[in-house]
Every structure is written in C-alpha cells, then in structure tokens.
XYZ file of N, CA and C in Angstrom:
414
model
N 197.713 142.483 31.001
C 196.301 142.208 30.924
C 195.729 143.078 29.804
N 195.240 142.468 28.861
C 194.799 143.164 27.678
C 193.326 142.882 27.449
N 192.594 143.931 27.252
C 191.162 143.764 26.970
C 190.934 143.890 25.479
N 190.134 143.069 25.048
C 189.750 143.168 23.639
C 188.306 143.607 23.585
N 188.108 144.580 22.796
C 186.746 145.032 22.605
C 186.444 144.858 21.126
N 185.468 144.143 20.905
C 185.146 143.876 19.502
C 183.971 144.725 19.092
N 184.127 145.304 17.937
C 183.065 146.109 17.365
C 183.044 145.827 15.870
N 181.950 145.634 15.428
C 181.859 145.350 13.987
C 181.140 146.512 13.318
N 181.793 147.011 12.324
C 181.187 148.090 11.560
C 180.349 147.489 10.429
N 179.448 148.272 9.982
C 178.586 147.788 8.893
C 179.417 147.489 7.653
N 179.322 146.310 7.192
C 179.995 145.931 5.960
C 181.404 145.411 6.164
N 181.954 145.405 7.408
C 183.303 144.867 7.624
C 183.256 143.781 8.672
N 184.178 142.909 8.602
C 184.277 141.830 9.584
C 185.533 141.954 10.453
N 186.209 143.089 10.439
C 187.443 143.201 11.225
C 187.141 143.622 12.666
N 187.930 143.144 13.587
C 187.768 143.463 15.009
C 188.673 144.637 15.368
N 188.173 145.515 16.233
C 188.960 146.659 16.699
C 189.437 146.342 18.112
N 190.690 146.532 18.334
C 191.293 146.216 19.625
C 191.572 147.521 20.373
N 191.185 147.607 21.655
C 191.407 148.800 22.474
C 192.426 148.452 23.556
N 193.628 148.960 23.440
C 194.698 148.658 24.386
C 194.692 149.688 25.518
N 194.770 149.233 26.767
C 194.745 150.117 27.937
C 196.134 150.619 28.325
N 197.177 150.011 27.841
C 198.539 150.376 28.236
C 198.871 151.835 27.921
N 198.615 152.354 26.746
C 198.924 153.770 26.498
C 198.109 154.719 27.379
N 196.867 154.354 27.670
C 196.039 155.209 28.516
C 196.597 155.257 29.943
N 197.039 154.121 30.461
C 197.634 154.078 31.802
C 198.929 154.884 31.817
N 199.718 154.810 30.752
C 200.946 155.597 30.665
C 200.646 157.091 30.722
N 199.629 157.521 30.010
C 199.256 158.936 30.012
C 198.787 159.370 31.397
N 198.011 158.531 32.056
C 197.526 158.866 33.400
C 198.702 159.010 34.363
N 199.666 158.093 34.289
C 200.831 158.195 35.167
C 201.668 159.433 34.848
N 201.782 159.782 33.590
C 202.517 160.989 33.214
C 201.828 162.234 33.782
N 200.505 162.284 33.704
C 199.763 163.414 34.274
C 199.907 163.462 35.794
N 199.850 162.303 36.408
C 200.010 162.235 37.857
C 201.379 162.765 38.279
N 202.418 162.355 37.603
C 203.765 162.838 37.917
C 203.862 164.339 37.671
N 203.274 164.827 36.595
C 203.303 166.257 36.301
C 202.643 167.056 37.425
N 201.467 166.638 37.871
C 200.763 167.378 38.916
C 201.478 167.282 40.263
N 202.098 166.165 40.549
C 202.854 166.048 41.795
C 204.077 166.958 41.796
N 204.734 167.075 40.665
C 205.937 167.905 40.587
C 205.589 169.387 40.611
N 204.514 169.785 39.973
C 204.175 171.209 39.882
C 203.299 171.704 41.025
N 202.913 170.833 41.931
C 202.042 171.224 43.045
C 202.826 172.080 44.032
N 202.240 173.180 44.453
C 202.860 174.015 45.488
C 201.786 174.381 46.503
N 202.148 174.289 47.771
C 201.182 174.590 48.826
C 201.135 176.096 49.051
N 199.980 176.574 49.407
C 199.816 177.989 49.705
C 200.262 178.244 51.138
N 200.982 179.321 51.338
C 201.425 179.683 52.675
C 200.269 180.388 53.384
N 199.584 179.658 54.229
C 198.386 180.178 54.893
C 198.737 181.315 55.838
N 199.864 181.203 56.535
C 200.232 182.223 57.511
C 200.543 183.566 56.856
N 200.939 183.553 55.598
C 201.251 184.810 54.918
C 199.988 185.608 54.617
N 198.838 184.961 54.589
C 197.594 185.633 54.235
C 196.749 186.019 55.443
N 197.218 185.737 56.648
C 196.457 186.104 57.837
C 196.605 187.594 58.101
N 195.516 188.219 58.454
C 195.537 189.639 58.773
C 195.687 189.776 60.284
N 196.900 190.027 60.721
C 197.190 190.109 62.155
C 197.669 191.512 62.466
N 197.098 192.103 63.491
C 197.583 193.408 63.927
C 198.523 193.183 65.106
N 199.752 193.523 64.903
C 200.765 193.323 65.933
C 200.908 194.588 66.760
N 201.151 194.433 68.052
C 201.365 195.627 68.870
C 202.727 196.247 68.553
N 202.790 197.539 68.700
C 204.061 198.211 68.434
C 205.026 197.950 69.591
N 206.313 197.977 69.328
C 207.279 197.729 70.407
C 207.225 198.785 71.506
N 206.777 199.993 71.158
C 206.696 201.048 72.171
C 205.599 200.771 73.186
N 204.556 200.068 72.755
C 203.423 199.804 73.639
C 203.648 198.585 74.526
N 204.772 197.923 74.360
C 205.036 196.721 75.161
C 205.212 197.100 76.623
N 204.578 196.333 77.462
C 204.681 196.586 78.896
C 205.899 195.867 79.442
N 206.543 196.507 80.339
C 207.689 195.883 80.995
C 207.158 194.941 82.056
N 207.576 193.694 81.973
C 207.130 192.727 82.964
C 208.029 192.806 84.179
N 207.384 192.797 85.315
C 208.143 192.808 86.551
C 208.566 191.386 86.870
N 209.747 191.231 87.415
C 210.162 189.878 87.779
C 209.250 189.325 88.867
N 208.972 188.035 88.823
C 208.080 187.470 89.828
C 208.693 187.550 91.223
N 207.833 187.792 92.172
C 208.289 187.858 93.561
C 208.628 186.453 94.040
N 209.296 186.393 95.164
C 209.662 185.093 95.715
C 208.418 184.296 96.070
N 208.599 183.011 96.148
C 207.499 182.116 96.487
C 207.175 182.265 97.977
N 205.901 182.296 98.291
C 205.448 182.348 99.680
C 205.248 180.917 100.147
N 205.849 180.574 101.254
C 205.750 179.215 101.792
C 204.787 179.212 102.976
N 203.732 178.440 102.824
C 202.758 178.259 103.903
C 202.909 176.826 104.389
N 203.284 176.688 105.653
C 203.444 175.355 106.239
C 202.225 175.051 107.094
N 201.679 173.860 106.894
C 200.555 173.404 107.712
C 201.154 172.565 108.835
N 201.044 173.092 110.048
C 201.621 172.438 111.224
C 200.524 171.735 112.014
N 200.895 170.803 112.892
C 199.866 170.155 113.721
C 199.115 171.148 114.612
N 199.789 172.226 115.047
C 199.144 173.187 115.945
C 198.687 174.462 115.244
N 198.924 174.615 113.951
C 198.508 175.833 113.250
C 199.168 175.946 111.892
N 199.573 177.184 111.569
C 200.177 177.475 110.273
C 201.476 178.242 110.469
N 202.280 178.301 109.429
C 203.493 179.119 109.425
C 203.664 179.695 108.026
N 204.026 180.983 107.976
C 204.304 181.635 106.699
C 205.783 181.987 106.682
N 206.488 181.431 105.718
C 207.932 181.641 105.585
C 208.665 181.393 106.901
N 208.261 180.361 107.624
C 208.932 179.961 108.860
C 208.403 180.624 110.118
N 207.504 181.597 110.016
C 206.960 182.289 111.190
C 205.565 181.751 111.469
N 205.359 181.258 112.700
C 204.055 180.685 113.053
C 203.002 181.783 113.137
N 201.830 181.487 112.549
C 200.716 182.433 112.534
C 199.424 181.676 112.827
N 198.407 182.421 113.201
C 197.090 181.825 113.416
C 196.342 181.793 112.082
N 195.171 181.202 112.113
C 194.361 181.123 110.898
C 193.937 182.506 110.425
N 193.604 183.391 111.363
C 193.198 184.749 111.001
C 194.366 185.524 110.399
N 195.554 185.367 110.982
C 196.728 186.056 110.443
C 197.064 185.527 109.043
N 196.902 184.224 108.848
C 197.131 183.639 107.527
C 196.166 184.233 106.505
N 194.912 184.379 106.898
C 193.911 184.953 106.002
C 194.268 186.388 105.633
N 194.694 187.177 106.619
C 195.067 188.573 106.370
C 196.289 188.645 105.452
N 197.285 187.796 105.715
C 198.508 187.806 104.898
C 198.199 187.415 103.448
N 197.358 186.406 103.255
C 197.007 185.987 101.897
C 196.188 187.060 101.184
N 195.348 187.772 101.920
C 194.568 188.856 101.326
C 195.498 189.975 100.858
N 196.493 190.323 101.685
C 197.462 191.352 101.295
C 198.270 190.896 100.082
N 198.642 189.644 100.085
C 199.402 189.085 98.970
C 198.590 189.137 97.678
N 197.308 188.799 97.769
C 196.441 188.803 96.587
C 196.188 190.221 96.090
N 196.197 191.208 96.989
C 195.986 192.587 96.544
C 197.174 193.081 95.719
N 198.355 192.523 95.969
C 199.531 192.893 95.180
C 199.512 192.165 93.834
N 199.338 190.834 93.874
C 199.320 190.041 92.646
C 198.635 188.712 92.915
N 197.642 188.383 92.095
C 196.973 187.091 92.255
C 197.760 185.977 91.581
N 198.822 186.328 90.854
C 199.649 185.320 90.193
C 200.863 184.938 91.032
N 200.886 185.387 92.259
C 201.971 185.040 93.181
C 201.929 183.542 93.477
N 203.087 182.898 93.498
C 203.160 181.468 93.765
C 203.134 181.217 95.263
N 202.259 180.304 95.667
C 202.139 179.916 97.073
C 202.453 178.426 97.163
N 203.427 178.080 98.003
C 203.782 176.686 98.237
C 203.211 176.278 99.585
N 202.252 175.376 99.566
C 201.633 174.873 100.797
C 202.272 173.526 101.093
N 202.930 173.445 102.243
C 203.597 172.191 102.598
C 203.012 171.646 103.891
N 202.976 170.332 103.974
C 202.486 169.678 105.179
C 203.263 168.382 105.369
N 203.218 167.856 106.575
C 203.882 166.577 106.825
C 202.848 165.575 107.311
N 203.304 164.400 107.706
C 202.357 163.357 108.100
C 201.689 163.632 109.444
N 202.193 164.603 110.206
C 201.575 164.969 111.483
C 200.504 166.053 111.323
N 200.445 166.695 110.165
C 199.480 167.772 109.937
C 198.080 167.203 109.776
N 197.119 167.974 110.229
C 195.722 167.574 110.077
C 195.248 167.896 108.653
N 194.486 166.982 108.108
C 193.974 167.147 106.744
C 193.077 168.382 106.647
N 192.294 168.627 107.675
C 191.391 169.774 107.670
C 192.135 171.093 107.593
N 193.319 171.161 108.215
C 194.112 172.399 108.155
C 194.659 172.632 106.738
N 195.054 171.556 106.081
C 195.519 171.690 104.698
C 194.391 172.207 103.811
N 193.209 171.644 103.977
C 192.049 172.093 103.189
C 191.732 173.550 103.499
N 191.847 173.944 104.763
C 191.576 175.333 105.151
C 192.574 176.275 104.476
N 193.860 175.890 104.439
C 194.873 176.730 103.788
C 194.576 176.861 102.291
N 194.193 175.766 101.653
C 193.856 175.822 100.225
C 192.596 176.652 99.983
N 191.622 176.540 100.892
C 190.401 177.349 100.771
C 190.707 178.837 100.909
N 191.606 179.185 101.827
C 191.972 180.595 101.997
C 192.656 181.130 100.736
N 193.481 180.316 100.112
C 194.113 180.733 98.852
C 193.053 180.929 97.767
N 192.099 180.022 97.700
C 191.043 180.121 96.683
C 190.136 181.324 96.937
N 189.823 181.600 98.201
C 188.976 182.758 98.527
C 189.630 184.062 98.090
N 190.948 184.109 98.161
C 191.675 185.322 97.783
C 192.113 185.309 96.317
N 191.609 184.334 95.558
C 191.850 184.224 94.113
C 193.326 184.039 93.765
N 194.054 183.361 94.635
C 195.437 182.986 94.338
C 195.391 181.681 93.557
N 195.899 181.693 92.346
C 195.753 180.527 91.472
C 197.033 179.725 91.307
N 198.162 180.298 91.620
C 199.444 179.603 91.463
C 199.796 178.916 92.779
N 199.196 177.753 93.008
C 199.359 177.046 94.283
C 200.035 175.711 94.021
N 201.049 175.421 94.827
C 201.706 174.116 94.789
C 201.570 173.491 96.162
N 201.349 172.185 96.190
C 201.222 171.465 97.459
C 202.372 170.480 97.544
N 203.052 170.507 98.695
C 204.189 169.624 98.901
C 203.971 168.844 100.183
N 204.279 167.582 100.133
C 204.128 166.727 101.302
C 205.504 166.225 101.706
N 205.753 166.142 102.978
C 207.039 165.644 103.470
C 207.473 166.407 104.695
N 208.638 166.064 105.180
C 209.149 166.702 106.407
C 209.792 168.015 106.092
C-alpha cells in the first residue's frame, strides 16, 4: 500500500512521492531494539526490610494434643470422660489460660441435641478458643 503525496514547488511540475515502507522498517527496528534491551527492575532488592536476628528467634513449643469434646444426648464428654456443662466450662477456661490456639474437636452424632452443640461452641467462643473443628457422625 503506497501513498502518494503530491506537492508542487514553485516553478516545477514534478511530483514528490513519500514512501511509508522505510519508515515502518525503522519503527520495527526500534521496537526490536527496545524489546531486546529492556530489563525489569528487581523490586524486592530495593525494599528496606529489617529482619530479626537469629538469636532473637523464639523457640516454638510443639502443639499440644487435640482436645475432644463430645456432645452426648445426656451431656458432654471431654476426651472420653463424661462431664457436666459447668465442668466443661471450667475445663475450657483452664485450657484457654494455657493457650487460646489449642485445637478443640467438637463431635456430635444424630442423637445429640442441637442446643447442646451450640452451647459447646458458645463455651469455646467465650473462652476465646479459635481453633475449633466440628465433626458429625458416630
């Protein structure tokens, strides 16, 4: 596709032709040059991060075993031992005083009352225990 641009100078009758092909070639050459020489800046190398020293690292204690709270038709059980609602509350309070990140597994079956399950979850929430799993089944 060739464009002709005609321009007449004073005193001449010749036409001047402007070809776009060399200009497109130059543009493509520049494009290739910039693509080849482009380098991305490493952003992470310029971040100012203060890292803690290895001496200040705290030793993490291994997590304690999971506490199993079973919701029974007649009450509750902690790790297989039947307890009342008040005893469950006291045990969860003691557990939370040691660590609020302790895992509590609340299990119930189809014979358990829904209100008892909600009560067990409420007791965990009151004591700020956040690692709670609920399991349904026999």
